mmCIF file with all atom_site columns, C-alpha atoms in Angstrom:
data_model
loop_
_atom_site.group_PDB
_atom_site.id
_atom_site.type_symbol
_atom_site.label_atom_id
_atom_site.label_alt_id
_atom_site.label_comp_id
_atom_site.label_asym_id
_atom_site.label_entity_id
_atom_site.label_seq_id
_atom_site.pdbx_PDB_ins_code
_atom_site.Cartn_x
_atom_site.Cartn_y
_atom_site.Cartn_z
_atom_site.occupancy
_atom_site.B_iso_or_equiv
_atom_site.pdbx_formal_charge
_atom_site.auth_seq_id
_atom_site.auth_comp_id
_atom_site.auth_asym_id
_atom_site.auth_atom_id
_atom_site.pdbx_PDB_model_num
ATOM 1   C CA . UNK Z 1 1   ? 0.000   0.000  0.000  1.00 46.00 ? 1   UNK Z CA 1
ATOM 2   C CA . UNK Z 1 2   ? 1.443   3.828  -0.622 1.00 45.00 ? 2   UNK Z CA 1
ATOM 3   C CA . UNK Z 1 3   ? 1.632   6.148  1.503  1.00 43.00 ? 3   UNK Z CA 1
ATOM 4   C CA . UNK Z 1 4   ? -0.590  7.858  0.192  1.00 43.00 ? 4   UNK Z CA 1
ATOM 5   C CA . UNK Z 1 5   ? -3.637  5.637  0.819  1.00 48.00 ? 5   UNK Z CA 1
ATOM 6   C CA . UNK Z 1 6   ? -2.259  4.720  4.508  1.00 46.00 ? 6   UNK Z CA 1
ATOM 7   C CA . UNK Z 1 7   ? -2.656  8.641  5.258  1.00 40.00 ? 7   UNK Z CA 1
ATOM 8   C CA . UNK Z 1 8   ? -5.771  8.752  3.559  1.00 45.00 ? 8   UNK Z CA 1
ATOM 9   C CA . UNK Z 1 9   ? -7.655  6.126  5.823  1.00 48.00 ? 9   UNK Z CA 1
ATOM 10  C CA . UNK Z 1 10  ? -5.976  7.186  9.129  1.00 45.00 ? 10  UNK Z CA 1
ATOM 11  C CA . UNK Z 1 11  ? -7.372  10.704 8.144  1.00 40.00 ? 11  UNK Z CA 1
ATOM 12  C CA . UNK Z 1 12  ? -11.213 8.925  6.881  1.00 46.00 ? 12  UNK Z CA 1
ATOM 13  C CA . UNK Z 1 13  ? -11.176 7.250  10.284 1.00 45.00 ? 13  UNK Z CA 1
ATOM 14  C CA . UNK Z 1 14  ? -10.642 10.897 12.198 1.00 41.00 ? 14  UNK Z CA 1
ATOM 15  C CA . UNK Z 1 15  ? -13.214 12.142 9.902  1.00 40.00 ? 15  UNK Z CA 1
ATOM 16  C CA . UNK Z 1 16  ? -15.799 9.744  11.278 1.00 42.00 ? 16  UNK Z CA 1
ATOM 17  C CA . UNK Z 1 17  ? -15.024 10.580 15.189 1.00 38.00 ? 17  UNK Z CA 1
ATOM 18  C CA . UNK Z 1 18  ? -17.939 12.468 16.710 1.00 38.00 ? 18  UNK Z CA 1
ATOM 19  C CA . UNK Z 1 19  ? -15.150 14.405 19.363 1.00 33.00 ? 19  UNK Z CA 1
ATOM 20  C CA . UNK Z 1 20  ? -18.180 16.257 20.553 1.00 32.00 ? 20  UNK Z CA 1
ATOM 21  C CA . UNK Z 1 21  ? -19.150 13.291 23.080 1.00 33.00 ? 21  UNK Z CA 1
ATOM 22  C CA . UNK Z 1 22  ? -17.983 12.628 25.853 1.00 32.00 ? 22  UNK Z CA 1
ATOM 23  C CA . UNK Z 1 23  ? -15.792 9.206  26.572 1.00 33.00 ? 23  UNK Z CA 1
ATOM 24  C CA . UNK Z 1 24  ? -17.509 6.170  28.235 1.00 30.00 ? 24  UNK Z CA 1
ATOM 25  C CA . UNK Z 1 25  ? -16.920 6.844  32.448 1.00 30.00 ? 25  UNK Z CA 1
ATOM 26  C CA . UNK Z 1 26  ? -14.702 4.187  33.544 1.00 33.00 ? 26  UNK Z CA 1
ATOM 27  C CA . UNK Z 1 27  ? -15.678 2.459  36.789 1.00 34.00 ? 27  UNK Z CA 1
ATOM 28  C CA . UNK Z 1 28  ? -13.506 3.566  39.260 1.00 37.00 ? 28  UNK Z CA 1
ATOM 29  C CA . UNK Z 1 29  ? -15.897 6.508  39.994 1.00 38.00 ? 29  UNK Z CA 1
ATOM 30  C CA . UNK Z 1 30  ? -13.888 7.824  42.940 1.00 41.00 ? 30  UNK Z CA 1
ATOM 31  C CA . UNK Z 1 31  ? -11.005 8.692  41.515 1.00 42.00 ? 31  UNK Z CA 1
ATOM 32  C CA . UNK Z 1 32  ? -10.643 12.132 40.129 1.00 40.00 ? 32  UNK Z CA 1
ATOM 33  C CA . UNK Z 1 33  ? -8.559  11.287 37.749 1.00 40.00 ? 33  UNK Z CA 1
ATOM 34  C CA . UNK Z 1 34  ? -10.647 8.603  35.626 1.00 40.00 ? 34  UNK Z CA 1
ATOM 35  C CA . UNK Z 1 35  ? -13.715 10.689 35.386 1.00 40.00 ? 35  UNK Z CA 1
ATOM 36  C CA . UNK Z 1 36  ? -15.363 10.957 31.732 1.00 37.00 ? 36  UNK Z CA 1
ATOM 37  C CA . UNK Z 1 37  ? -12.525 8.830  30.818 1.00 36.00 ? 37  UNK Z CA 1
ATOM 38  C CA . UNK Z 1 38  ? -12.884 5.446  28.317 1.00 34.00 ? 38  UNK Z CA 1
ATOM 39  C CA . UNK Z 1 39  ? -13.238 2.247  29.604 1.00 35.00 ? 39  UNK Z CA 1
ATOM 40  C CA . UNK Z 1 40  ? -9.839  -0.173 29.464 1.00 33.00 ? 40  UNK Z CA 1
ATOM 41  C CA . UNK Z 1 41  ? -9.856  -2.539 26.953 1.00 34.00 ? 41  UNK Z CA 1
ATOM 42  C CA . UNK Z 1 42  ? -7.795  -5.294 26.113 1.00 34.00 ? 42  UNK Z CA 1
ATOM 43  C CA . UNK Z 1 43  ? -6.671  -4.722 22.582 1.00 37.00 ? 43  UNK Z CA 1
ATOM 44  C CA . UNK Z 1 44  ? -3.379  -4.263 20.274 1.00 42.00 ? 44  UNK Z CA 1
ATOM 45  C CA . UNK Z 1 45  ? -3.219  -1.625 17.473 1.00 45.00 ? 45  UNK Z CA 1
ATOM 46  C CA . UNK Z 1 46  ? -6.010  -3.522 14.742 1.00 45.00 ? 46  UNK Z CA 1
ATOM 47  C CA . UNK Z 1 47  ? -5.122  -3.843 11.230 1.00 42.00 ? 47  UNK Z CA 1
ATOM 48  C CA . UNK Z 1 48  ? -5.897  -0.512 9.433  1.00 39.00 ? 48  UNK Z CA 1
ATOM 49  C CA . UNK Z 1 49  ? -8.760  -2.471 7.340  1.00 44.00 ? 49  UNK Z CA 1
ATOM 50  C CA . UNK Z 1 50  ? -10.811 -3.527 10.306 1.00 44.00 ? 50  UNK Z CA 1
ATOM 51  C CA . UNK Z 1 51  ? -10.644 0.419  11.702 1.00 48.00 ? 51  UNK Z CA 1
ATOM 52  C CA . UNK Z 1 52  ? -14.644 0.581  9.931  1.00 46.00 ? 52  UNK Z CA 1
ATOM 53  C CA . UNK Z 1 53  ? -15.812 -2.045 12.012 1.00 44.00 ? 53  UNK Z CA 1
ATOM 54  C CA . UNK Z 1 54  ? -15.267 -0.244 15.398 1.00 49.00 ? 54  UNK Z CA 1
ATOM 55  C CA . UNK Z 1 55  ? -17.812 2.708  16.254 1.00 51.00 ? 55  UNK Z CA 1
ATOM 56  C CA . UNK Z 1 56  ? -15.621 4.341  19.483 1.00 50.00 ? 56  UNK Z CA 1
ATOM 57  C CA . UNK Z 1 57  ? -14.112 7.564  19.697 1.00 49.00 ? 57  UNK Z CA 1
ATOM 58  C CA . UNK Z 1 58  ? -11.198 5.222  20.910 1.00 48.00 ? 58  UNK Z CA 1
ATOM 59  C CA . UNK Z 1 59  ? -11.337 2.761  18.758 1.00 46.00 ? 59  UNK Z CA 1
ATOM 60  C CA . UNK Z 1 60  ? -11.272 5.107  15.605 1.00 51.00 ? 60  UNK Z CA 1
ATOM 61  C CA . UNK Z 1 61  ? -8.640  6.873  17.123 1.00 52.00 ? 61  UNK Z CA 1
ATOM 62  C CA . UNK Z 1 62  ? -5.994  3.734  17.629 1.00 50.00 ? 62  UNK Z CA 1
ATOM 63  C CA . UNK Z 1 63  ? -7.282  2.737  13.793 1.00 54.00 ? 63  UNK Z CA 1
ATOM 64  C CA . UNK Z 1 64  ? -5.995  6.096  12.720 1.00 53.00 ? 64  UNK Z CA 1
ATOM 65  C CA . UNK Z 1 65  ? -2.634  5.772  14.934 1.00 52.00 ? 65  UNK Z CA 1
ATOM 66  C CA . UNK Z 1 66  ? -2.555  2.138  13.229 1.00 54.00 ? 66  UNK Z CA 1
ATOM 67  C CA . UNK Z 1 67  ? -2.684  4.003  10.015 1.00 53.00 ? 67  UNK Z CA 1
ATOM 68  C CA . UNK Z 1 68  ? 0.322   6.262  11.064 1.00 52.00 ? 68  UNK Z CA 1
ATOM 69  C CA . UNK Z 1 69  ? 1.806   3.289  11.811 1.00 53.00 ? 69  UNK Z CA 1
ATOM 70  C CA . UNK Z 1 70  ? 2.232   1.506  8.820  1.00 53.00 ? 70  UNK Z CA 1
ATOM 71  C CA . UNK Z 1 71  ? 3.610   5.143  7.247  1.00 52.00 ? 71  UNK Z CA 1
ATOM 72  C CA . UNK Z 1 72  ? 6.146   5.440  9.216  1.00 49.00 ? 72  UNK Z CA 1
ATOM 73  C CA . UNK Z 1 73  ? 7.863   2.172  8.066  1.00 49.00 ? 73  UNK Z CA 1
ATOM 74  C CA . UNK Z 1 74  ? 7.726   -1.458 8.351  1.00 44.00 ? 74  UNK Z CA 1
ATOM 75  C CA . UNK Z 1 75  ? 4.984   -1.630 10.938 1.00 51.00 ? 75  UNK Z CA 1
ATOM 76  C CA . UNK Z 1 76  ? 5.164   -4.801 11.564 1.00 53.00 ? 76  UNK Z CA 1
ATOM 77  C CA . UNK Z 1 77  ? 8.762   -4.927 12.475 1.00 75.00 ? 77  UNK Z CA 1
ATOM 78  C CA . UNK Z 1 78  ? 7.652   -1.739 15.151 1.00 86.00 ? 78  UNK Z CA 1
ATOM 79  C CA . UNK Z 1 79  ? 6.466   -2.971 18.660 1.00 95.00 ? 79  UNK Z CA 1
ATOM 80  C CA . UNK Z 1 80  ? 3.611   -1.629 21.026 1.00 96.00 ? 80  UNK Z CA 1
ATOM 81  C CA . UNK Z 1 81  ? 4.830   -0.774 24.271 1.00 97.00 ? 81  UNK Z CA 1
ATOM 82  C CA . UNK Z 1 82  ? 1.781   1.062  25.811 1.00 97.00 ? 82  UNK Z CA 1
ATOM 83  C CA . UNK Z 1 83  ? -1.506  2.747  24.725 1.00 96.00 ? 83  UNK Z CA 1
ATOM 84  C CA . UNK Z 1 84  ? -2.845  5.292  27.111 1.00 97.00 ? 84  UNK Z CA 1
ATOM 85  C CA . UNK Z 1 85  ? -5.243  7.820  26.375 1.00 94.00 ? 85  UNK Z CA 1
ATOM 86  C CA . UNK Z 1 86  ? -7.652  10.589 28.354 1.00 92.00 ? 86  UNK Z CA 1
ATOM 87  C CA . UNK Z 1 87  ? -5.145  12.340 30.545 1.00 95.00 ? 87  UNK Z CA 1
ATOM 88  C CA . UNK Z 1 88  ? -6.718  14.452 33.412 1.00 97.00 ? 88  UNK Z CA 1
ATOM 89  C CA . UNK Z 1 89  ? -4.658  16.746 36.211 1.00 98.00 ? 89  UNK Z CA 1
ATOM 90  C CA . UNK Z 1 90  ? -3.516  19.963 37.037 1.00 98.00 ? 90  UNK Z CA 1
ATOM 91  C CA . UNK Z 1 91  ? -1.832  23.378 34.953 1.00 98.00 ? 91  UNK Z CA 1
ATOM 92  C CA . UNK Z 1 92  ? 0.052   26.620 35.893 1.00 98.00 ? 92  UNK Z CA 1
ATOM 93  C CA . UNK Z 1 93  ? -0.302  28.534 33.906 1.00 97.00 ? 93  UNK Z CA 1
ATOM 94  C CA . UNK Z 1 94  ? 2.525   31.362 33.859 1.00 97.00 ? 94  UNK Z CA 1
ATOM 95  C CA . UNK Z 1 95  ? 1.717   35.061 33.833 1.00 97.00 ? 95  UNK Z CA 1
ATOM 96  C CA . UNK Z 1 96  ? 4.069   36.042 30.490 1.00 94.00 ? 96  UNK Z CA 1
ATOM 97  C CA . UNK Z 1 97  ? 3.136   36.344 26.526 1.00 91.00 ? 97  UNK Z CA 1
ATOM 98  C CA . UNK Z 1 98  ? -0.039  36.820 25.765 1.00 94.00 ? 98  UNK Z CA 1
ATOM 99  C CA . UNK Z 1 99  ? -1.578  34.851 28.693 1.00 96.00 ? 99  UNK Z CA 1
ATOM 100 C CA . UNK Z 1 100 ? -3.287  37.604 31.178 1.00 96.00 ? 100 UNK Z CA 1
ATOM 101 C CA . UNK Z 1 101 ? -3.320  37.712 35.219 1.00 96.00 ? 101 UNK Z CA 1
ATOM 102 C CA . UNK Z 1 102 ? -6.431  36.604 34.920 1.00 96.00 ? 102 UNK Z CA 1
ATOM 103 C CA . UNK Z 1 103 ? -5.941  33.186 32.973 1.00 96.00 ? 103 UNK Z CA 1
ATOM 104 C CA . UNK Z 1 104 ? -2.540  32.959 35.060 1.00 97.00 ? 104 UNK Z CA 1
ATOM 105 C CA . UNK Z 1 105 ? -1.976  30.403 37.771 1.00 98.00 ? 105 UNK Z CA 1
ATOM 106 C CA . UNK Z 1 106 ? -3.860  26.689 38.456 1.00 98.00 ? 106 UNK Z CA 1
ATOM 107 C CA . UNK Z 1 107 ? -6.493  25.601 36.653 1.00 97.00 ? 107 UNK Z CA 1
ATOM 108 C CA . UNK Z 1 108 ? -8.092  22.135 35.443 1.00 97.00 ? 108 UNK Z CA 1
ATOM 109 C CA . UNK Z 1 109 ? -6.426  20.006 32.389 1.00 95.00 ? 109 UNK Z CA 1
ATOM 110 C CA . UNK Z 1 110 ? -7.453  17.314 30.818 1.00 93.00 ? 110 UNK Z CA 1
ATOM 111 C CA . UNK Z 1 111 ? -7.682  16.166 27.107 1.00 88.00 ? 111 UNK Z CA 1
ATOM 112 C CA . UNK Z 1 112 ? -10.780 13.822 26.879 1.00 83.00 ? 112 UNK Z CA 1
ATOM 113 C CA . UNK Z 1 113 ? -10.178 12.389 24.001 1.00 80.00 ? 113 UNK Z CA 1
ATOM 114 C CA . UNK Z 1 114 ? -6.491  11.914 23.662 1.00 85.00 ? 114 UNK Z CA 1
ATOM 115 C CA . UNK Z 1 115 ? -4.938  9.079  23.205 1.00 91.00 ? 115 UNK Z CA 1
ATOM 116 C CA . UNK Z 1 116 ? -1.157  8.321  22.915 1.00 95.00 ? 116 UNK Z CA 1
ATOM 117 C CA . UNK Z 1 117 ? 0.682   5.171  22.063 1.00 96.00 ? 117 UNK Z CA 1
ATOM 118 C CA . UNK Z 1 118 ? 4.828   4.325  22.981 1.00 97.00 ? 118 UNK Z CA 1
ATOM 119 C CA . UNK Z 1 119 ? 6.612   2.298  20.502 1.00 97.00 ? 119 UNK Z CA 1
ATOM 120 C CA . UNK Z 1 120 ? 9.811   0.925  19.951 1.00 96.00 ? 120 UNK Z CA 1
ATOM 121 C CA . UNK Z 1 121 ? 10.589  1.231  16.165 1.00 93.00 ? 121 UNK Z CA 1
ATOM 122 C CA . UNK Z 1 122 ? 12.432  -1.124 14.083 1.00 91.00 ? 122 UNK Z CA 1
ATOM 123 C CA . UNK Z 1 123 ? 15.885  0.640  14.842 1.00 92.00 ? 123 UNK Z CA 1
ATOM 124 C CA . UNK Z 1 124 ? 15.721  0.556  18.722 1.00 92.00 ? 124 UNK Z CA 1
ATOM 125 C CA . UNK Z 1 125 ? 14.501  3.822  18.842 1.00 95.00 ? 125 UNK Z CA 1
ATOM 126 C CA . UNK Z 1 126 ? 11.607  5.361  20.705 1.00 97.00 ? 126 UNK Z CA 1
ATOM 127 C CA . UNK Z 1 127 ? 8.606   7.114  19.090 1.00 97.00 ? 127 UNK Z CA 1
ATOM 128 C CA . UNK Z 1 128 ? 5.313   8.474  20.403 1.00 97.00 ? 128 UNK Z CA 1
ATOM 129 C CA . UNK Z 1 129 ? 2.222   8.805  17.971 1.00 96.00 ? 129 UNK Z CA 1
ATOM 130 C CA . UNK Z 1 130 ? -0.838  10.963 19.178 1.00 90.00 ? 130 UNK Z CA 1
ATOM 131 C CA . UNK Z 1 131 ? -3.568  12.652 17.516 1.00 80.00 ? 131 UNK Z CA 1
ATOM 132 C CA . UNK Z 1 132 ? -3.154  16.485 17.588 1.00 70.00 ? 132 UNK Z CA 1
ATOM 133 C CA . UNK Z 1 133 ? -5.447  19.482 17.829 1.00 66.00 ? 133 UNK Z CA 1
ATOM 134 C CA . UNK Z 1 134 ? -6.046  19.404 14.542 1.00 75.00 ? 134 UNK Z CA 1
ATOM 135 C CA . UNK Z 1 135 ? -7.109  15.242 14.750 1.00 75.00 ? 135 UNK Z CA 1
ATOM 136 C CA . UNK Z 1 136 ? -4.768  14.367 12.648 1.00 80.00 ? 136 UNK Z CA 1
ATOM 137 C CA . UNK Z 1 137 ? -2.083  10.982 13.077 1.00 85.00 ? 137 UNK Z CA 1
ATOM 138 C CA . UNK Z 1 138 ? 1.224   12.886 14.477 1.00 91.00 ? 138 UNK Z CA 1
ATOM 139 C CA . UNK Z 1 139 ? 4.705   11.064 15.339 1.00 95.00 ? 139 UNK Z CA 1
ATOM 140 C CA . UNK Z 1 140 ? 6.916   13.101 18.202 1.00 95.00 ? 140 UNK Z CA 1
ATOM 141 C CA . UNK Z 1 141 ? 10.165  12.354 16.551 1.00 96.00 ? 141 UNK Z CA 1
ATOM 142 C CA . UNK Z 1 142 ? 9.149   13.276 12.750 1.00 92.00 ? 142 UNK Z CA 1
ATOM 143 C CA . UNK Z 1 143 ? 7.609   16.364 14.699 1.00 92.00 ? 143 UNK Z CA 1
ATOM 144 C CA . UNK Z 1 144 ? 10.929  17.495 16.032 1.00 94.00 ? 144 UNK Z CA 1
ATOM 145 C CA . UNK Z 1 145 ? 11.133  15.787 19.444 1.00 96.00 ? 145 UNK Z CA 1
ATOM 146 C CA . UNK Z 1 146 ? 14.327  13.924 20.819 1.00 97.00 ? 146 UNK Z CA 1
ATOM 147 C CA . UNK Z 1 147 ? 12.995  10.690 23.066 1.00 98.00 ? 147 UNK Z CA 1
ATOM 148 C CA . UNK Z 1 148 ? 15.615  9.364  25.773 1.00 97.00 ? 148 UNK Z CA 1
ATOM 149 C CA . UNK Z 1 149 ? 14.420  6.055  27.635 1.00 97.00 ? 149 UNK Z CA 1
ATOM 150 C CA . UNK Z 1 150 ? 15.499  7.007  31.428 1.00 97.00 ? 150 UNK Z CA 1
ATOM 151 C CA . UNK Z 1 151 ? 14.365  3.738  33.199 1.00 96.00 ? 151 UNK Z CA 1
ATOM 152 C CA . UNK Z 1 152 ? 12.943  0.794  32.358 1.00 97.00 ? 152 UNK Z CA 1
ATOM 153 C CA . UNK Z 1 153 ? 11.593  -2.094 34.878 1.00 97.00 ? 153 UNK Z CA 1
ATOM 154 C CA . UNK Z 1 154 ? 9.193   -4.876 35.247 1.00 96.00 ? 154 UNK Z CA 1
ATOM 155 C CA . UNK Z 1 155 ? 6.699   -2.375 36.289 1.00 97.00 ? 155 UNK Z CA 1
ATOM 156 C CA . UNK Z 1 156 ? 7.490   1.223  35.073 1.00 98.00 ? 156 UNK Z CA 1
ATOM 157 C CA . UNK Z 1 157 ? 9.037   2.906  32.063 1.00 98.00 ? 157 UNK Z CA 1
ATOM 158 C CA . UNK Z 1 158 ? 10.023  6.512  32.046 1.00 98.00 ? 158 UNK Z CA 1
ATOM 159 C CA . UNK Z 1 159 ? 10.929  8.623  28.716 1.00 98.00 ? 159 UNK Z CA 1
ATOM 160 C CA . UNK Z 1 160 ? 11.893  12.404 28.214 1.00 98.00 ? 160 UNK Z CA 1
ATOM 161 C CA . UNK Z 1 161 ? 10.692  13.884 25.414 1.00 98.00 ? 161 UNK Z CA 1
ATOM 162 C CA . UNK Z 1 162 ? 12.372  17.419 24.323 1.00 97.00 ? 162 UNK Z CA 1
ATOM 163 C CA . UNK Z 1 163 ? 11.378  19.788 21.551 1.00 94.00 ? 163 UNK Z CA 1
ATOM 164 C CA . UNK Z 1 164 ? 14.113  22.739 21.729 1.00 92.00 ? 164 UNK Z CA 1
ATOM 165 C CA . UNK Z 1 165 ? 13.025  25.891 22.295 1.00 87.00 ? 165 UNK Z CA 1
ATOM 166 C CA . UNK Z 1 166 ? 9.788   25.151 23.489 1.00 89.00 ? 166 UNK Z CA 1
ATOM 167 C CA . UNK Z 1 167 ? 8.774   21.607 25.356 1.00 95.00 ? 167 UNK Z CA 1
ATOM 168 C CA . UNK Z 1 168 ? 10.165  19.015 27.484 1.00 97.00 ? 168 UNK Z CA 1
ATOM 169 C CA . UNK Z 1 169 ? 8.070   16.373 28.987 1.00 98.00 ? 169 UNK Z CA 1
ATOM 170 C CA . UNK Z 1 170 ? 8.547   13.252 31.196 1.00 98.00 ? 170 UNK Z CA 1
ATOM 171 C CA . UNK Z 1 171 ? 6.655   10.322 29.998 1.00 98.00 ? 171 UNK Z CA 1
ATOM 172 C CA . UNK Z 1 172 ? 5.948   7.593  33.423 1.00 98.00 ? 172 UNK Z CA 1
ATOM 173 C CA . UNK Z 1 173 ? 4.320   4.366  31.893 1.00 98.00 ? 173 UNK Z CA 1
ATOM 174 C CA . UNK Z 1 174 ? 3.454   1.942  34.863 1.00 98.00 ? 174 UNK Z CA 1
ATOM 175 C CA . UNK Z 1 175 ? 1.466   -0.652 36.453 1.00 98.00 ? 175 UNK Z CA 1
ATOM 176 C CA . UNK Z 1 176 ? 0.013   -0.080 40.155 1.00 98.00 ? 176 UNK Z CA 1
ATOM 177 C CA . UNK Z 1 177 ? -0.138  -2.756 42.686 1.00 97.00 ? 177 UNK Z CA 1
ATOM 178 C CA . UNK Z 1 178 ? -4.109  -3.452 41.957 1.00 97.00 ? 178 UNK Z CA 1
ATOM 179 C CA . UNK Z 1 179 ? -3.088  -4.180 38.329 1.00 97.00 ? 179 UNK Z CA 1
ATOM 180 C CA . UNK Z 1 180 ? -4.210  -1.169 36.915 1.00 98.00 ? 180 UNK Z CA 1
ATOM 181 C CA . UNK Z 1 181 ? -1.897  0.740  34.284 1.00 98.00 ? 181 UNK Z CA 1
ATOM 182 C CA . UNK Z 1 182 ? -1.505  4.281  34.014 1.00 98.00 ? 182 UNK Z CA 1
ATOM 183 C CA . UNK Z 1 183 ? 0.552   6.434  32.721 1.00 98.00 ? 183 UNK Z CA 1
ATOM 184 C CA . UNK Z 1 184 ? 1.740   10.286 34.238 1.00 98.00 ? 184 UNK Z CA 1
ATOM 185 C CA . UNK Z 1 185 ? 3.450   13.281 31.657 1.00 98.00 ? 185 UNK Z CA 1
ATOM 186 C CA . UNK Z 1 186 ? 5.310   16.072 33.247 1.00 98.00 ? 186 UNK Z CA 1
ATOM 187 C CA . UNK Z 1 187 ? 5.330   19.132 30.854 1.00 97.00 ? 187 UNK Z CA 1
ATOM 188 C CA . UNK Z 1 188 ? 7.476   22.089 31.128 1.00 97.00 ? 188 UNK Z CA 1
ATOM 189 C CA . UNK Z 1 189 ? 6.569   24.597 28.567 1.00 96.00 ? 189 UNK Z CA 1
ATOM 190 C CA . UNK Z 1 190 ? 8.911   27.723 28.046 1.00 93.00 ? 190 UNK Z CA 1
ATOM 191 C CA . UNK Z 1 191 ? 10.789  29.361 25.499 1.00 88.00 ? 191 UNK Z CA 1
ATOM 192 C CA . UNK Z 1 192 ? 11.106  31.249 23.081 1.00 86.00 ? 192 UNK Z CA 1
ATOM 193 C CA . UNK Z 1 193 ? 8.950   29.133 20.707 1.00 86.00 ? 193 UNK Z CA 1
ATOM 194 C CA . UNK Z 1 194 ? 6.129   28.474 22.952 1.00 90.00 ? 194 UNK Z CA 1
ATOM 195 C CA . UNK Z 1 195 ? 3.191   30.311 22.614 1.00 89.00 ? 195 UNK Z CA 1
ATOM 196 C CA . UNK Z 1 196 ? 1.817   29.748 25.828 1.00 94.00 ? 196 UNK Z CA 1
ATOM 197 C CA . UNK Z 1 197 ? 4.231   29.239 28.765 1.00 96.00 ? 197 UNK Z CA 1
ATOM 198 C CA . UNK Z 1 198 ? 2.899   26.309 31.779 1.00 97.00 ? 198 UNK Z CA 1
ATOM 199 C CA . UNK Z 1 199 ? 3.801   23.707 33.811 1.00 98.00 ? 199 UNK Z CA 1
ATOM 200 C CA . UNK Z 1 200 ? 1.627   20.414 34.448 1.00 98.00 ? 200 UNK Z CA 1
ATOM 201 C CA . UNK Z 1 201 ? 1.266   17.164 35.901 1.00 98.00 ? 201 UNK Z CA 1
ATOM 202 C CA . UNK Z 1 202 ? -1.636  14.955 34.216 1.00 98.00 ? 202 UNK Z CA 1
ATOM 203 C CA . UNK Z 1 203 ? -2.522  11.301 34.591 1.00 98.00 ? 203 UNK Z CA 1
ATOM 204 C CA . UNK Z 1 204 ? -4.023  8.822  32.070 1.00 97.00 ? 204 UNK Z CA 1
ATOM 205 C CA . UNK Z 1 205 ? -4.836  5.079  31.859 1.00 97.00 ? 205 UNK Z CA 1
ATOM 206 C CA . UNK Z 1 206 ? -3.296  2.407  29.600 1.00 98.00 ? 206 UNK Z CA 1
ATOM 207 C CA . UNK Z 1 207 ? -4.199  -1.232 28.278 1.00 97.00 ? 207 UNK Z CA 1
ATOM 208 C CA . UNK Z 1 208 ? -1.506  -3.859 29.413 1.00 97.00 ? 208 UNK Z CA 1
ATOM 209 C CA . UNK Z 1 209 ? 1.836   -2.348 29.310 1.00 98.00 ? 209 UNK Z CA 1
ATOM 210 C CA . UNK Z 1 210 ? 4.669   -4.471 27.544 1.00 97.00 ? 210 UNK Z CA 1
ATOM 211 C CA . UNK Z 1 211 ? 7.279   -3.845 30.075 1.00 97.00 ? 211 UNK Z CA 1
ATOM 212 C CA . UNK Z 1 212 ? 9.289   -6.482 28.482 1.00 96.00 ? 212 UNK Z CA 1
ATOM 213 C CA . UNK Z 1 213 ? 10.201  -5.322 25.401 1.00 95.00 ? 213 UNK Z CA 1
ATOM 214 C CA . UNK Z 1 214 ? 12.599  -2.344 26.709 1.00 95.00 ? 214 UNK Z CA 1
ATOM 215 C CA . UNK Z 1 215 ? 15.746  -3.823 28.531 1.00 88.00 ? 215 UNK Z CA 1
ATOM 216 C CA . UNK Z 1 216 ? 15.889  -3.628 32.518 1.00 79.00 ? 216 UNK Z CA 1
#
C-alpha cells in the first residue's frame, strides 16, 4: 500500500469521530482522575482495514494511529509498548506572553479524548504517535522531538521527550499494585517558541503495558 492511501484512511477514520461526546466513564468513579474517561480494553493496534468495524471515539482513534503506523515504516517490524489515552490533572499557567493575570496560575487540564501510544521502532529507537489538535495521526520524533528512555523495569518505564526551544516532557508508563496501568506526563513549557508558557502534571490510563520489550 502507498503512503498515500495509509494517510488517507488514518485521516477517513478521524473524519468519522464524533469528538463532541464525551468518553464512556470508567468504573472507578472515585477517583478524580478517571472521570469521563474510556473504559480499558484489552486490545493491540487492529489492522488498518478492520478500523470501519469499530464505532468508538477510541477505537477510531488507535485505527488512525494504526494508520500512522504503517507510514512510518515497516509496521510490523515496530512494537507496542503502551496505549494510554484521556489524561486528566492539574496546569500553571505562567503570567508572560499573551496569557493575562487573569488566565494565570492553576487551573483544570485534561484532554478527553487523547490518546497516545509508545513504541519501539524497528531501529531501537523510541517514538510516540498521538492525535493532535487538529485530529490528525502525528509522530513526536518526525515532529521534532528527541525521546531518551530514562528507566525501564518490570513495572514502570520513564521517557523524556524534548522539543528545543519550546517543550520538554517526562513520559511515566506503569502498572500499580491493583493491576491497573496508568501512565503520568510532566510538561514544562517555556521558550522562546512556545506560545503559551505552563507547567503540568496529568494522569491517564493504559491497556496492558509491555514492560518487556525495553531492557531492565
Amino acid at each position: 500500500m502507498q503512503q498515500s492511501d495509509q494517510w488517507r484512511r488514518a485521516i477517513e477514520s478521524l473524519s468519522e469521530i464524533d469528538w463532541r461526546h464525551p468518553a464512556v466513564p470508567h468504573a472507578h468513579k472515585n477517583d478524580p482522575f478517571e472521570n469521563n474517561q474510556t473504559e480499558i480494553r484489552q486490545s493491540t493496534m487492529p489492522p488498518v482495514n478492520s478500523c470501519r468495524l469499530g464505532n468508538s471515539v477510541y477505537f477510531k482513534a488507535i485505527c488512525a494511529l494504526s494508520a500512522l503506523l504503517a507510514t512510518t515504516g515497516a509496521s510490523s517490524q515496530q512494537a507496542e509498548i503502551a496505549t494510554c489515552r484521556s489524561p486528566a490533572g492539574k496546569v500553571f499557567r505562567h503570567f508572560s506572553g499573551i496569557v493575562e493575570k487573569a488566565d494565570a496560575g492553576w487551573s483544570d487540564e485534561k484532554i478527553s479524548e487523547g490518546v497516545l501510544t509508545l513504541v519501539r521502532t524497528s531501529n531501537g529507537t523510541l517514538d510516540m504517535l498521538f492525535i493532535d489538535a487538529r485530529n490528525k495521526p502525528i509522530s513526536m520524533t518526525q515532529d521534532g522531538a528527541k525521546l531518551v528512555l530514562l528507566r525501564s523495569s518490570d513495572r514502570s518505564i520513564s521517557v523524556l521527550a524534548h522539543y528545543p526551544g519550546a517543550t520538554t516532557e517526562i513520559y511515566s508508563f506503569f502498572q500499580e499494585k491493583d493491576g491497573r496501568n496508568r501512565y503520568s506526563v510532566l510538561t514544562s513549557r517555556t521558550g522562546p517558541q512556545a506560545t503559551v508558557e505552563k507547567s503540568s502534571v496529568m494522569v491517564g490510563l493504559c491497556d496492558p503495558i509491555k514492560f518487556d520489550l525495553l531492557p531492565r
